[in-house]
Tab-separated table of C-alpha atoms in Angstrom:
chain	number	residue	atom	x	y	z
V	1	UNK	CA	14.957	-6.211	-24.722
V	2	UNK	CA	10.801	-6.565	-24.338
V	3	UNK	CA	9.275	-3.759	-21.869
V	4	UNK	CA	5.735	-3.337	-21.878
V	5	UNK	CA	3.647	-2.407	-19.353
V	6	UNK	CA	0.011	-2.196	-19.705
V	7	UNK	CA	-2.996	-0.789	-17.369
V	8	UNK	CA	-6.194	-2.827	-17.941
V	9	UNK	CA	-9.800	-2.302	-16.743
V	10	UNK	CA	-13.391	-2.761	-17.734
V	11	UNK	CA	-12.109	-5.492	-20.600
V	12	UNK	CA	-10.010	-2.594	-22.034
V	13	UNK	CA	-6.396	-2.889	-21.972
V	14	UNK	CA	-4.385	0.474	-22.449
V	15	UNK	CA	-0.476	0.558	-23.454
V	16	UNK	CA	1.522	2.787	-21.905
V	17	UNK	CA	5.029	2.749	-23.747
V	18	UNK	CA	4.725	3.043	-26.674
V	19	UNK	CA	1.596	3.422	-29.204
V	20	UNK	CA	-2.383	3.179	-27.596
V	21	UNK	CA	-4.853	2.210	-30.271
V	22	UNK	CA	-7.326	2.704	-27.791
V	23	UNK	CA	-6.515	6.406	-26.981
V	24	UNK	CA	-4.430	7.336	-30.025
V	25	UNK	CA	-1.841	8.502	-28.233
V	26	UNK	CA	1.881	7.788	-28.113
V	27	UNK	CA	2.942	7.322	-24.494
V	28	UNK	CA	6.610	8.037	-23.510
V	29	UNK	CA	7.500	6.101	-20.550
V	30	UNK	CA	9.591	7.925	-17.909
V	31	UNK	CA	9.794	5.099	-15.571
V	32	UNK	CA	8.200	3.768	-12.138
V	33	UNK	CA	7.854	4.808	-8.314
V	34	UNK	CA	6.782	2.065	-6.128
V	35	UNK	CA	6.975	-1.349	-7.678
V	36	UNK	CA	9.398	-2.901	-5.395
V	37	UNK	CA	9.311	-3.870	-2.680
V	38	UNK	CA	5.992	-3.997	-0.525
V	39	UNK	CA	5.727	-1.044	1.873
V	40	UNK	CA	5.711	-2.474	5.579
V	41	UNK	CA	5.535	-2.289	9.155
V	42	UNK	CA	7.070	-3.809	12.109
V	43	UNK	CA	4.830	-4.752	15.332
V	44	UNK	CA	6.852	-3.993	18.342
V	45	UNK	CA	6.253	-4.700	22.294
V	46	UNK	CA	7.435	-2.645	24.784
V	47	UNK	CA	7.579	-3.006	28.874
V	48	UNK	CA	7.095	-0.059	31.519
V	49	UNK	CA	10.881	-0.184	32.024
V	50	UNK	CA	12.647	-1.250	28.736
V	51	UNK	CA	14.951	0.097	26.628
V	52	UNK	CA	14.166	-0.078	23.095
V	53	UNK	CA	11.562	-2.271	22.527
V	54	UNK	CA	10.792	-6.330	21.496
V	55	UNK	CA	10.602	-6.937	17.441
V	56	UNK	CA	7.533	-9.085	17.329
V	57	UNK	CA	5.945	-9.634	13.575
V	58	UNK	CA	5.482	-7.494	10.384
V	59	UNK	CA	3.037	-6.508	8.244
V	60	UNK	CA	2.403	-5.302	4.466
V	61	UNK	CA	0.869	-2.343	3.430
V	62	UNK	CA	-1.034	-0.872	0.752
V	63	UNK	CA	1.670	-0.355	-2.061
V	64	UNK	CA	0.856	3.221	-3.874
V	65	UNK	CA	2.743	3.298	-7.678
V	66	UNK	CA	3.634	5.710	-9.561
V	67	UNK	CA	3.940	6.037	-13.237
V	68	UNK	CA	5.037	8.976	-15.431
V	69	UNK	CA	4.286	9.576	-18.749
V	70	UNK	CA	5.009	12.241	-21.322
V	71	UNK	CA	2.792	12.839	-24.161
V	72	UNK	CA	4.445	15.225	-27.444
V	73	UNK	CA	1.658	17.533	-28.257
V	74	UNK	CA	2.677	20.358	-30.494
V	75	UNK	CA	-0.154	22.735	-29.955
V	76	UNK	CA	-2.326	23.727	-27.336
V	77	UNK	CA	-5.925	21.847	-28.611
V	78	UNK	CA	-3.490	19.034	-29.022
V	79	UNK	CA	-2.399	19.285	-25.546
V	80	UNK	CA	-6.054	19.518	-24.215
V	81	UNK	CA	-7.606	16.650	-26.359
V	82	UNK	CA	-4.449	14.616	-24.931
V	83	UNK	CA	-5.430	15.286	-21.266
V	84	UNK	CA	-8.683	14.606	-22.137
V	85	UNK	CA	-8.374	11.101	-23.111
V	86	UNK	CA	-5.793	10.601	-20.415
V	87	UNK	CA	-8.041	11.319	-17.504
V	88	UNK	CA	-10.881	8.933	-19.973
V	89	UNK	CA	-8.197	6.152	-19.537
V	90	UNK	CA	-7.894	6.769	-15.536
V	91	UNK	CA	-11.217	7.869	-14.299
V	92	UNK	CA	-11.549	7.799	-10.714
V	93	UNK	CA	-13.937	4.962	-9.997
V	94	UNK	CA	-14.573	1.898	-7.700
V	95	UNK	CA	-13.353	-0.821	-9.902
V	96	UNK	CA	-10.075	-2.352	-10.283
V	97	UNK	CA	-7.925	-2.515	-12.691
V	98	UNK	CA	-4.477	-4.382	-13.706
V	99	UNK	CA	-1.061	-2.791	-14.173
V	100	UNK	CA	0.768	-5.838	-15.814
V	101	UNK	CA	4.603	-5.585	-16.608
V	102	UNK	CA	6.019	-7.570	-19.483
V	103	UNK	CA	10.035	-7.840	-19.876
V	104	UNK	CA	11.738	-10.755	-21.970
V	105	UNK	CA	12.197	-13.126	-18.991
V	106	UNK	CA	8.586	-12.688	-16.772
V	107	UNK	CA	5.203	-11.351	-16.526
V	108	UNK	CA	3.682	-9.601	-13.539
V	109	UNK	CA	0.329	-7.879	-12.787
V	110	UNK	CA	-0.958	-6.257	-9.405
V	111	UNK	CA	-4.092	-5.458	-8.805
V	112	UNK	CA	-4.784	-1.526	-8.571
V	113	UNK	CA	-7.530	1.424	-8.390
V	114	UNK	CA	-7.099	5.303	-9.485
V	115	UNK	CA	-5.570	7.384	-6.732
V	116	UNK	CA	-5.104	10.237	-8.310
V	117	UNK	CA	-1.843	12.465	-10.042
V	118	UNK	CA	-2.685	13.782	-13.454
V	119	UNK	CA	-2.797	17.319	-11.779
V	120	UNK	CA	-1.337	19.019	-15.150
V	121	UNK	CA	0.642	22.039	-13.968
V	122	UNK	CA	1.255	23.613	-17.088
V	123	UNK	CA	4.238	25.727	-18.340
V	124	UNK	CA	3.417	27.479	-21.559
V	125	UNK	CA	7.305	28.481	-21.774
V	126	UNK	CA	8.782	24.821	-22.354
V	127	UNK	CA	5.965	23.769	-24.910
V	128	UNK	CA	2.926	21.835	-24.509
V	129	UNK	CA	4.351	18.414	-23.693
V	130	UNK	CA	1.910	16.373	-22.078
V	131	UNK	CA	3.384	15.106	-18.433
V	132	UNK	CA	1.596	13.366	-16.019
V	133	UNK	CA	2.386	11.214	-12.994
V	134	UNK	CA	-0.895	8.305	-12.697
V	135	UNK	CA	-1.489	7.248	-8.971
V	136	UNK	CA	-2.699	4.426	-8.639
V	137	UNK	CA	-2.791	2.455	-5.099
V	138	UNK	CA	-2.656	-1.575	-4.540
V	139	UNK	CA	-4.288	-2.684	-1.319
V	140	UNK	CA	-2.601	-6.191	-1.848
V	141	UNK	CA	0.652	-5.072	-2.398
V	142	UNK	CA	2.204	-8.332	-3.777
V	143	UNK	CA	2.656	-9.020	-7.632
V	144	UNK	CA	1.143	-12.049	-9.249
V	145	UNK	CA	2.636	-14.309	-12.060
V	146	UNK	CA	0.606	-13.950	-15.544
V	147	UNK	CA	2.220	-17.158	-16.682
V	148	UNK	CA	0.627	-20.353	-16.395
V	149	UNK	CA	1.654	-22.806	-13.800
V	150	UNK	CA	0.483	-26.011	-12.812
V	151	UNK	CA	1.232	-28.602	-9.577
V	152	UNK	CA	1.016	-32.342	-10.944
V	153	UNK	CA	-1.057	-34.447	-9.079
V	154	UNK	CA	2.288	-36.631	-8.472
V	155	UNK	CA	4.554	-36.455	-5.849
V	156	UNK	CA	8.387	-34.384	-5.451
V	157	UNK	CA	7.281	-32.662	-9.099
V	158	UNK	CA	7.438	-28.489	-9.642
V	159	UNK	CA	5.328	-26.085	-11.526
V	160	UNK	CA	5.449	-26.275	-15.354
V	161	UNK	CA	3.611	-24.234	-18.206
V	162	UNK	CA	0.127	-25.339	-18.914
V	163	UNK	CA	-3.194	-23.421	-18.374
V	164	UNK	CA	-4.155	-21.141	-15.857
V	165	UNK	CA	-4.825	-20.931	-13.293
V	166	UNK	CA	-3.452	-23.800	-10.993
V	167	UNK	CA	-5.466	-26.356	-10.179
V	168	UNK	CA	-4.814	-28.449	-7.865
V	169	UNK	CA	-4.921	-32.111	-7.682
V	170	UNK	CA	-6.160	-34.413	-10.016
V	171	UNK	CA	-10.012	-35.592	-10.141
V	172	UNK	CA	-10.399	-38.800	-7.849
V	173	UNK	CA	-13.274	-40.951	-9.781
V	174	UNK	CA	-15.352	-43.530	-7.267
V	175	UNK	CA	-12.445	-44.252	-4.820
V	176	UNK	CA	-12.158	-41.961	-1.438
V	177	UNK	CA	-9.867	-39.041	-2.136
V	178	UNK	CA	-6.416	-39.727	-0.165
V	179	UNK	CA	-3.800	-37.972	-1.619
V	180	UNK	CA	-0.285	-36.114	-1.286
V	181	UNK	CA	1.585	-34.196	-3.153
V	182	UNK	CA	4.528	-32.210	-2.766
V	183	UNK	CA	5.818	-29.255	-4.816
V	184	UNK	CA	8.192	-26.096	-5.205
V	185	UNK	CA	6.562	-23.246	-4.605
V	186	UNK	CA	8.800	-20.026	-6.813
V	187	UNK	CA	7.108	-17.208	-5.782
V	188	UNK	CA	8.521	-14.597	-2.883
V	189	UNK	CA	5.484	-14.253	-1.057
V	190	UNK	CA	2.456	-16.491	0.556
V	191	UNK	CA	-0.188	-17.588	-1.810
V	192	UNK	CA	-4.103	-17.527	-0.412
V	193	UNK	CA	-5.861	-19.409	-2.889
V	194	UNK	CA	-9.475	-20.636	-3.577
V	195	UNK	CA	-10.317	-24.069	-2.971
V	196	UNK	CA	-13.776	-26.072	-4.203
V	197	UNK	CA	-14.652	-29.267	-2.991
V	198	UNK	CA	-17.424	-30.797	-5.167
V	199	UNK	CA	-19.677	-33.604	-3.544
V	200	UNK	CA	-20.614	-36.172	-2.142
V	201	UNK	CA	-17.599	-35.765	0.775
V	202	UNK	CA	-17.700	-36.334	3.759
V	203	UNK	CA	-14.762	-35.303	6.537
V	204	UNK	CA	-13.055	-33.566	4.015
V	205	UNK	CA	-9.564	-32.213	5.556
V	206	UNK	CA	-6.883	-30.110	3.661
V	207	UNK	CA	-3.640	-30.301	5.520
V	208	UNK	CA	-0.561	-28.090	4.604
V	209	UNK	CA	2.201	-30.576	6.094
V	210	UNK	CA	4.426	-28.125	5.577
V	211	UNK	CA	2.968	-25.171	8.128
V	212	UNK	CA	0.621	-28.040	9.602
V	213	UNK	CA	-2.352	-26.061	9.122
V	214	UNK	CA	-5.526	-27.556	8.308
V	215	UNK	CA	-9.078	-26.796	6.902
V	216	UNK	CA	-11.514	-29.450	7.917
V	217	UNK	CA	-15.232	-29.582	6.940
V	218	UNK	CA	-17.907	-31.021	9.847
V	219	UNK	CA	-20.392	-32.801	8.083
V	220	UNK	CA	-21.228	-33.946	4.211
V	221	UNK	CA	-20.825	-31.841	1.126
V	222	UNK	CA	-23.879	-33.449	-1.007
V	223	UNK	CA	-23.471	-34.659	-3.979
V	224	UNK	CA	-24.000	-32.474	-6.955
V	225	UNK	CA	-23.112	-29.559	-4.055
V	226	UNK	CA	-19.993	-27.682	-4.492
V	227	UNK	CA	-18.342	-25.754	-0.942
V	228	UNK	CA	-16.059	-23.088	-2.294
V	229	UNK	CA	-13.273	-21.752	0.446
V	230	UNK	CA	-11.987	-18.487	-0.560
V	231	UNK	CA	-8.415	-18.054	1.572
V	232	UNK	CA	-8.085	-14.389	-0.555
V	233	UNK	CA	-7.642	-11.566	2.333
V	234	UNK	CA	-10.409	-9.325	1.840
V	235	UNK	CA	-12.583	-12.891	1.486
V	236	UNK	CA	-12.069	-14.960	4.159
V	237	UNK	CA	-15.227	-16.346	2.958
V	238	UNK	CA	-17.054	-20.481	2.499
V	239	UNK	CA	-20.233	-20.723	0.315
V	240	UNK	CA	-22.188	-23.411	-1.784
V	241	UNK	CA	-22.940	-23.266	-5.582
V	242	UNK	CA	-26.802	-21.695	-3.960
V	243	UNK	CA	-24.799	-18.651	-2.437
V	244	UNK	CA	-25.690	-20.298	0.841
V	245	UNK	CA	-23.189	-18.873	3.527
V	246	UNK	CA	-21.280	-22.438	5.099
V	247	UNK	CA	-18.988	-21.079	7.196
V	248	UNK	CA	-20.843	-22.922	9.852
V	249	UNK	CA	-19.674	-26.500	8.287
V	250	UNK	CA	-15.457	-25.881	8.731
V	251	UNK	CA	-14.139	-27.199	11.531
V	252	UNK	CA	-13.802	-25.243	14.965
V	253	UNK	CA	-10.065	-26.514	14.647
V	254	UNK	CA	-9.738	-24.862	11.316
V	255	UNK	CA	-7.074	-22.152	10.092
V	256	UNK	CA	-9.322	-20.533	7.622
V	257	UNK	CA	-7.603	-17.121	8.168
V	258	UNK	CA	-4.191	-18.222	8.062
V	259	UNK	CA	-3.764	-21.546	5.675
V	260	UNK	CA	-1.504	-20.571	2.384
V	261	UNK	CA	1.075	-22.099	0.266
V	262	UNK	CA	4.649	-20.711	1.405
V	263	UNK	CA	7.826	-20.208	0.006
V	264	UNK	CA	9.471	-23.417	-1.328
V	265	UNK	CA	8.774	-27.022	-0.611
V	266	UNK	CA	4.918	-27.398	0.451
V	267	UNK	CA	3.397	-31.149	0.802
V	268	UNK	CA	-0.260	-30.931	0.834
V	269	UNK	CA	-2.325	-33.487	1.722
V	270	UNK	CA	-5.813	-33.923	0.754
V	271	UNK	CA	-8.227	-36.930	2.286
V	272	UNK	CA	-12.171	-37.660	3.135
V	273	UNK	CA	-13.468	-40.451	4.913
V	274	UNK	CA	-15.619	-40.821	2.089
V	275	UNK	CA	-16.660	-40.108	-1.471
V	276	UNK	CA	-17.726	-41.232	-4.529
V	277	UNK	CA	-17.707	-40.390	-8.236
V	278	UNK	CA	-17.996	-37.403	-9.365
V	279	UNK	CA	-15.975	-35.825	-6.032
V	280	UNK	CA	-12.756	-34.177	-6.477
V	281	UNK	CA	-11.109	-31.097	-4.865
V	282	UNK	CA	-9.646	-27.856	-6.309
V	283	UNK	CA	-7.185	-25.575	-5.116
V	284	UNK	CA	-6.307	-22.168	-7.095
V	285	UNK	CA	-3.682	-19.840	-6.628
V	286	UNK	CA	-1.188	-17.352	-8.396
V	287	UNK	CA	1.956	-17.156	-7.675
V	288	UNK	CA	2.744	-13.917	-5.743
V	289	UNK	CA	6.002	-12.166	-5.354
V	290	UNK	CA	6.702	-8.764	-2.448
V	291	UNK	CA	8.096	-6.599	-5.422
V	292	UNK	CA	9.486	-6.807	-9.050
């Protein structure tokens, strides 16, 4: 059976079962805390006079994992130089990094930053064993799939290998773009992706017939422009190729905050009034999944 999980960050990937060429040291994995499912909470209503209350919604939060590790060290400068490149590896700082789990039948990564752990209580009397439990804390709580995927442009067929990330549909050439396509979406949880339109387009709409939500664009996107609409929470966010802020150009009708691909069949439609050569339209997304 494959197990490997790996913490990457700053374009340096460290293993932490097993053998770290990066470190030089020989990490003992003891297991996880946290990597299933999402934390949550419920909304709830209540009236004056009830009793009990109304279940309304839910909502995920920030998913905090733990991992610990043991380290032999023999002697006590051993044990020191051992912490030392330990708290190299997870230095408190503002950028994030990747936990990614490997096993023989998937890949997953979440996004993470330090939290903290790696406190070090030592016990002289049972040896000088390296253990450590690394914090680390996910504000988007949901996994992502490392394996490629890809939605053919053609209707009724699911994801299969090929690069990543997933891009679609196809590139339309001189004709307007008027298109559907429907698709299987695997994952467990909602996908926010990033779409770019490149111009000339005009009355672009993006229609999710599945949730019948729909992003619509008032106006032209010029040609040689390209409108990027970044669905990501913590984005939320439309700009050109200039960094010019267009949130102005999507339609008032717009869900901007709320259009994803769900769980299982999604037919998206894409269509402009017009365009011409070289237009086309992007969307990007990873497949996401509450827990592993």
């Amino acid at each position: 059976m494959t197990y490997e999980i790996t913490y990457a960050v700053n374009g340096t990937t460290f293993n932490l079962n097993g053998y770290d060429a990066t470190s030089g040291l020989i990490y003992n994995y003891l297991g996880d805390q946290g990597f299933g499912l999402a934390p949550l909470h419920r909304i709830t209503q209540r009236g004056p006079m009830q009793q009990g209350d109304t279940d309304v919604d839910f909502r995920l939060d920030p998913r905090i994992l733990q991992i610990p590790l043991f380290v032999n060290t023999t002697s006590i400068d051993d044990y020191y130089t051992a912490r030392g490149r330990l708290l190299a590896v997870f230095s408190p700082s503002n950028t994030t990094g990747r936990i990614t789990v490997t096993t023989s039948t998937f890949v997953r990564t979440i996004d993470v930053k330090v939290l903290g752990g790696m406190s070090f209580d030592t016990d002289p009397k049972v040896g000088y064993g390296l253990r450590a439990v690394i914090q680390l804390r996910a504000d988007d709580p949901t996994w992502y799939d490392a394996t490629p995927h890809s939605i053919a442009g053609s209707a009724g067929i699911a994801g299969t290998a090929t690069a990543y990330p997933v891009i679609y549909p196809r590139t339309y050439g001189t004709a307007n773009i008027n298109a559907t396509t429907s698709f299987t979406y695997d994952g467990t949880w909602l996908a926010y992706p990033v779409i770019t339109a490149l111009g000339p387009i005009t009355g672009l709409v993006i229609t999710n017939n599945t949730t019948g939500q729909v992003i619509s664009t008032a106006g032209s996107i010029a040609a040689g422009r390209t409108f990027t609409y970044d669905l990501r929470y913590g984005k939320k966010t439309v700009y050109d190729d200039l960094g010019v802020n267009q949130i102005a150009t999507v339609g008032a009708s717009s869900n901007l905050a709320t259009w994803a691909i769900v769980v299982g069949t999604n037919s998206i439609s894409i269509a402009a009034s017009t365009s011409a050569s070289p237009a086309a339209v992007n969307i990007v997304y990873n497949t996401r999944f509450v827990g592993i």
